Short mmCIF file of C-alpha atoms and ligand atoms in Angstrom, two decimals:
data_model
loop_
_atom_site.label_atom_id
_atom_site.label_comp_id
_atom_site.label_asym_id
_atom_site.label_seq_id
_atom_site.Cartn_x
_atom_site.Cartn_y
_atom_site.Cartn_z
CA UNK N 1 107.95 87.06 118.29
CA UNK N 2 109.12 83.89 120.03
CA UNK N 3 106.44 81.79 121.69
CA UNK N 4 105.79 82.03 125.41
CA UNK N 5 105.95 79.15 127.85
CA UNK N 6 102.47 79.98 129.13
CA UNK N 7 99.52 81.14 127.04
CA UNK N 8 99.94 84.76 128.10
CA UNK N 9 102.71 86.78 126.47
CA UNK N 10 104.72 88.98 128.77
CA UNK N 11 105.97 92.25 127.30
CA UNK N 12 107.97 95.11 128.61
CA UNK N 13 107.84 98.69 127.33
CA UNK N 14 110.65 101.07 128.22
CA UNK N 15 109.44 104.66 127.90
CA UNK N 16 105.76 105.51 128.11
CA UNK N 17 105.59 108.53 125.79
CA UNK N 18 102.88 108.70 123.12
CA UNK N 19 104.32 105.77 121.16
CA UNK N 20 105.20 103.53 124.13
CA UNK N 21 101.84 104.14 125.73
CA UNK N 22 99.85 103.23 122.63
CA UNK N 23 101.87 100.03 122.14
CA UNK N 24 101.48 99.09 125.82
CA UNK N 25 97.73 99.76 125.86
CA UNK N 26 97.13 97.82 122.64
CA UNK N 27 99.12 94.84 123.96
CA UNK N 28 96.92 94.88 127.08
CA UNK N 29 93.83 94.96 124.87
CA UNK N 30 95.21 91.90 123.04
CA UNK N 31 95.47 90.05 126.36
CA UNK N 32 99.21 90.32 126.96
CA UNK N 33 100.81 91.12 130.31
CA UNK N 34 102.68 94.40 130.10
CA UNK N 35 105.25 95.96 132.38
CA UNK N 36 105.68 99.65 131.60
CA UNK N 37 108.84 101.45 132.68
CA UNK N 38 109.39 105.21 132.75
CA UNK N 39 111.83 107.50 134.48
CA UNK N 40 109.04 110.06 134.87
CA UNK N 41 106.90 109.33 137.92
CA UNK N 42 103.83 111.01 136.42
CA UNK N 43 103.95 108.90 133.24
CA UNK N 44 104.27 105.67 135.22
CA UNK N 45 101.51 106.65 137.65
CA UNK N 46 99.13 107.71 134.87
CA UNK N 47 99.29 104.22 133.39
CA UNK N 48 99.41 102.26 136.64
CA UNK N 49 95.73 101.25 136.41
CA UNK N 50 95.91 100.39 132.71
CA UNK N 51 98.96 98.10 132.52
CA UNK N 52 99.76 94.91 134.45
CA UNK N 53 102.50 96.76 136.28
CA UNK N 54 104.38 100.04 135.97
CA UNK N 55 107.79 100.81 137.40
CA UNK N 56 109.48 104.20 137.86
CA UNK N 57 113.07 103.53 136.84
CA UNK N 58 115.92 104.72 134.68
CA UNK N 59 116.03 102.20 131.84
CA UNK N 60 119.69 103.09 131.18
CA UNK N 61 120.69 101.85 134.64
CA UNK N 62 121.77 98.23 134.31
CA UNK N 63 121.31 97.45 138.01
CA UNK N 64 117.68 98.64 137.77
CA UNK N 65 117.24 96.43 134.67
CA UNK N 66 118.72 93.41 136.48
CA UNK N 67 116.09 93.79 139.21
CA UNK N 68 113.35 93.53 136.59
CA UNK N 69 114.24 89.90 135.93
CA UNK N 70 114.28 90.37 132.17
CA UNK N 71 113.98 86.67 131.35
CA UNK N 72 110.32 86.78 132.32
CA UNK N 73 109.56 88.81 129.21
CA UNK N 74 109.11 87.45 125.72
CA UNK N 75 109.92 90.83 124.24
CA UNK N 76 111.03 94.27 125.36
CA UNK N 77 110.33 97.43 123.38
CA UNK N 78 112.68 100.38 123.83
CA UNK N 79 110.35 103.32 123.18
CA UNK N 80 112.59 106.06 124.52
CA UNK N 81 112.42 108.39 121.57
CA UNK N 82 114.01 111.79 121.73
CA UNK N 83 116.90 110.82 123.97
CA UNK N 84 118.87 108.70 121.51
CA UNK N 85 121.74 108.19 123.92
CA UNK N 86 119.39 106.74 126.56
CA UNK N 87 117.75 104.49 123.95
CA UNK N 88 121.16 103.17 122.85
CA UNK N 89 122.34 102.58 126.40
CA UNK N 90 119.14 100.79 127.33
CA UNK N 91 119.36 98.59 124.20
CA UNK N 92 122.99 97.76 124.98
CA UNK N 93 122.18 96.70 128.55
CA UNK N 94 119.16 94.67 127.48
CA UNK N 95 121.27 92.76 124.98
CA UNK N 96 124.12 92.13 127.41
CA UNK N 97 121.61 90.99 130.06
CA UNK N 98 120.21 88.56 127.44
CA UNK N 99 116.69 89.94 127.20
CA UNK N 100 114.83 87.56 124.85
CA UNK N 101 113.72 89.93 122.07
CA UNK N 102 114.68 93.57 121.94
CA UNK N 103 112.65 95.89 119.74
CA UNK N 104 113.71 99.49 119.31
CA UNK N 105 112.01 102.69 118.19
CA UNK N 106 114.66 104.53 116.17
CA UNK N 107 114.66 108.25 115.47
CA UNK N 108 117.48 108.73 112.96
CA UNK N 109 119.36 106.52 110.47
CA UNK N 110 122.40 106.61 112.80
CA UNK N 111 120.25 105.50 115.72
CA UNK N 112 118.99 102.65 113.51
CA UNK N 113 122.54 101.58 112.59
CA UNK N 114 123.72 101.55 116.19
CA UNK N 115 120.64 99.61 117.36
CA UNK N 116 121.29 97.10 114.57
CA UNK N 117 124.94 96.77 115.56
CA UNK N 118 123.91 96.18 119.16
CA UNK N 119 121.76 93.26 118.01
CA UNK N 120 118.25 94.76 118.24
CA UNK N 121 115.84 92.14 116.88
CA UNK N 122 113.48 94.66 115.27
CA UNK N 123 113.77 98.36 114.64
CA UNK N 124 110.90 100.76 113.92
CA UNK N 125 110.68 104.28 112.57
CA UNK N 126 107.10 105.17 113.47
CA UNK N 127 107.21 108.75 112.23
CA UNK N 128 108.88 107.89 108.93
CA UNK N 129 106.63 104.86 108.38
CA UNK N 130 103.50 106.84 109.23
CA UNK N 131 104.69 109.62 106.89
CA UNK N 132 104.91 107.15 104.00
CA UNK N 133 101.49 105.78 104.84
CA UNK N 134 99.87 109.20 104.96
CA UNK N 135 101.53 110.22 101.67
CA UNK N 136 100.31 107.04 99.97
CA UNK N 137 96.75 107.57 101.14
CA UNK N 138 96.86 111.24 100.12
CA UNK N 139 98.13 110.24 96.68
CA UNK N 140 95.29 107.72 96.26
CA UNK N 141 92.22 109.35 97.82
CA UNK N 142 89.94 106.32 97.67
CA UNK N 143 92.57 104.05 99.24
CA UNK N 144 91.97 103.58 102.95
CA UNK N 145 94.85 101.29 103.88
CA UNK N 146 97.57 99.18 102.32
CA UNK N 147 100.24 96.58 103.01
CA UNK N 148 103.40 96.60 100.87
CA UNK N 149 104.37 92.99 100.18
CA UNK N 150 107.60 93.79 98.32
CA UNK N 151 108.34 93.28 94.62
CA UNK N 152 105.99 96.21 93.94
CA UNK N 153 102.99 94.16 95.14
CA UNK N 154 100.39 95.57 97.48
CA UNK N 155 97.21 94.58 99.28
CA UNK N 156 94.99 97.64 99.36
CA UNK N 157 91.62 98.54 100.82
CA UNK N 158 89.61 100.94 98.67
CA UNK N 159 86.25 102.65 98.84
CA UNK N 160 84.58 102.49 95.42
CA UNK N 161 82.48 105.39 94.13
CA UNK N 162 78.73 105.41 94.74
CA UNK N 163 77.99 104.74 91.07
CA UNK N 164 78.85 101.11 91.73
CA UNK N 165 76.19 100.71 94.38
CA UNK N 166 73.84 97.78 93.85
CA UNK N 167 75.80 96.60 90.84
CA UNK N 168 77.13 93.04 90.72
CA UNK N 169 80.83 92.93 91.32
CA UNK N 170 81.29 91.21 87.91
CA UNK N 171 80.61 94.73 86.47
CA UNK N 172 83.94 95.86 87.86
CA UNK N 173 85.87 94.37 84.94
CA UNK N 174 88.75 93.12 87.02
CA UNK N 175 91.53 91.48 85.02
CA UNK N 176 92.30 88.50 87.32
CA UNK N 177 95.80 88.23 85.85
CA UNK N 178 96.64 91.64 87.27
CA UNK N 179 94.33 92.38 90.17
CA UNK N 180 92.68 89.95 92.58
CA UNK N 181 89.68 90.80 94.72
CA UNK N 182 90.44 89.10 98.03
CA UNK N 183 87.50 90.25 100.09
CA UNK N 184 84.78 92.80 100.63
CA UNK N 185 84.64 94.57 103.95
CA UNK N 186 81.45 96.06 105.29
CA UNK N 187 81.87 97.57 108.73
CA UNK N 188 83.33 94.73 110.76
CA UNK N 189 82.07 91.93 108.53
CA UNK N 190 84.28 90.46 105.82
CA UNK N 191 83.16 88.42 102.80
CA UNK N 192 86.10 86.41 101.44
CA UNK N 193 86.36 86.02 97.69
CA UNK N 194 82.80 87.12 96.83
CA UNK N 195 81.05 85.38 93.97
CA UNK N 196 80.55 87.39 90.72
CA UNK N 197 76.85 87.95 91.53
CA UNK N 198 77.68 89.72 94.82
CA UNK N 199 75.98 93.15 94.67
CA UNK N 200 78.00 96.03 95.99
CA UNK N 201 76.43 97.93 98.85
CA UNK N 202 76.94 101.48 100.11
CA UNK N 203 80.05 101.59 102.35
CA UNK N 204 81.49 98.34 100.97
CA UNK N 205 85.28 98.38 100.81
CA UNK N 206 87.22 96.26 98.33
CA UNK N 207 90.38 94.45 99.43
CA UNK N 208 92.59 93.97 96.37
CA UNK N 209 95.95 92.35 95.64
CA UNK N 210 98.15 93.30 92.72
CA UNK N 211 101.06 95.29 91.35
CA UNK N 212 101.04 99.01 92.05
CA UNK N 213 100.51 100.11 88.44
CA UNK N 214 97.62 97.70 87.84
CA UNK N 215 96.00 98.60 91.15
CA UNK N 216 96.30 102.32 90.42
CA UNK N 217 94.83 101.85 86.95
CA UNK N 218 91.94 99.80 88.32
CA UNK N 219 91.13 102.02 91.31
CA UNK N 220 91.11 105.16 89.16
CA UNK N 221 88.26 103.59 87.22
CA UNK N 222 86.15 102.98 90.36
P1 LIG A 301 106.70 109.99 121.92
O1 LIG A 301 107.53 110.45 120.76
O2 LIG A 301 106.55 108.51 121.99
O3 LIG A 301 105.39 110.74 122.08
P2 LIG A 301 107.75 111.71 123.98
O4 LIG A 301 108.12 112.79 123.01
O5 LIG A 301 106.61 111.94 124.92
O6 LIG A 301 107.54 110.33 123.23
P3 LIG A 301 110.40 110.78 124.48
O7 LIG A 301 111.49 111.73 124.79
O8 LIG A 301 110.37 110.17 123.14
O9 LIG A 301 109.02 111.42 124.87
O10 LIG A 301 110.47 109.64 125.59
C1 LIG A 301 109.46 108.66 125.69
C2 LIG A 301 109.31 108.33 127.15
O11 LIG A 301 110.53 107.76 127.63
C3 LIG A 301 108.99 109.51 128.05
O12 LIG A 301 107.81 109.22 128.78
C4 LIG A 301 110.19 109.62 128.94
O13 LIG A 301 109.87 110.01 130.28
C5 LIG A 301 110.76 108.22 128.92
N1 LIG A 301 112.18 108.14 129.20
C6 LIG A 301 113.16 108.97 128.75
N2 LIG A 301 114.36 108.59 129.23
C7 LIG A 301 114.13 107.47 129.97
C8 LIG A 301 114.97 106.59 130.72
N3 LIG A 301 116.28 106.79 130.81
N4 LIG A 301 114.39 105.56 131.38
C9 LIG A 301 113.05 105.34 131.29
N5 LIG A 301 112.23 106.13 130.60
C10 LIG A 301 112.74 107.18 129.95
#
């Protein structure tokens, strides 16, 4: 996202349903200023004490959007989900009013295409993306998280079996040409590129980089 003039980023979230609320709250936690907008008075009031500001407004109404002085915001997220028409209208107005960055939560492929055509800067499919994530973690039970880098490469976080406890990590027989151990996570502490004599502890997680096939082969042996 483009850099802000001041140190504090200013964000706007249109629609404070489950998704919009969690984005807005997390941005606040990260120290951003967040204006939340919802047509539903209860939703806006519920979050009034948790966001920098909340406004009860129809985000499809361009005169209401003009009053919000959109240029103050470094990015605006359109998180109106179920009502695709409202999401499209809001996106269209934001773009024609020259909002700086417009991010859109899309529900269907058609919604995605229209948002793209309207010039949305980033488009998300939270349910679809979460579905893929859950399927991947179900398919690989000891994998806790992953990032797909493209070209079939992944960074994954795995929990090794207890049989590896107190064994030096050199016992893991990692082929460095195929799989790289980037770090070991233990609770909140992270050891980058541990030395071969590092002894694995209970609840250590391995953070590995490699191609899917090699990672799968390696993690199945853990
Ligand atoms: P989620 O899928 O994120 O849990 P939800 O199912 O609670 O959302 P949605 O229909 O996706 O609800 O809408 C998200 C939020 O957007 C709701 O809080 C709703 O009141 C709000 N909203 C819907 N239409 C508008 C609009 N025109 N202007 C502003 N907010 C709107």
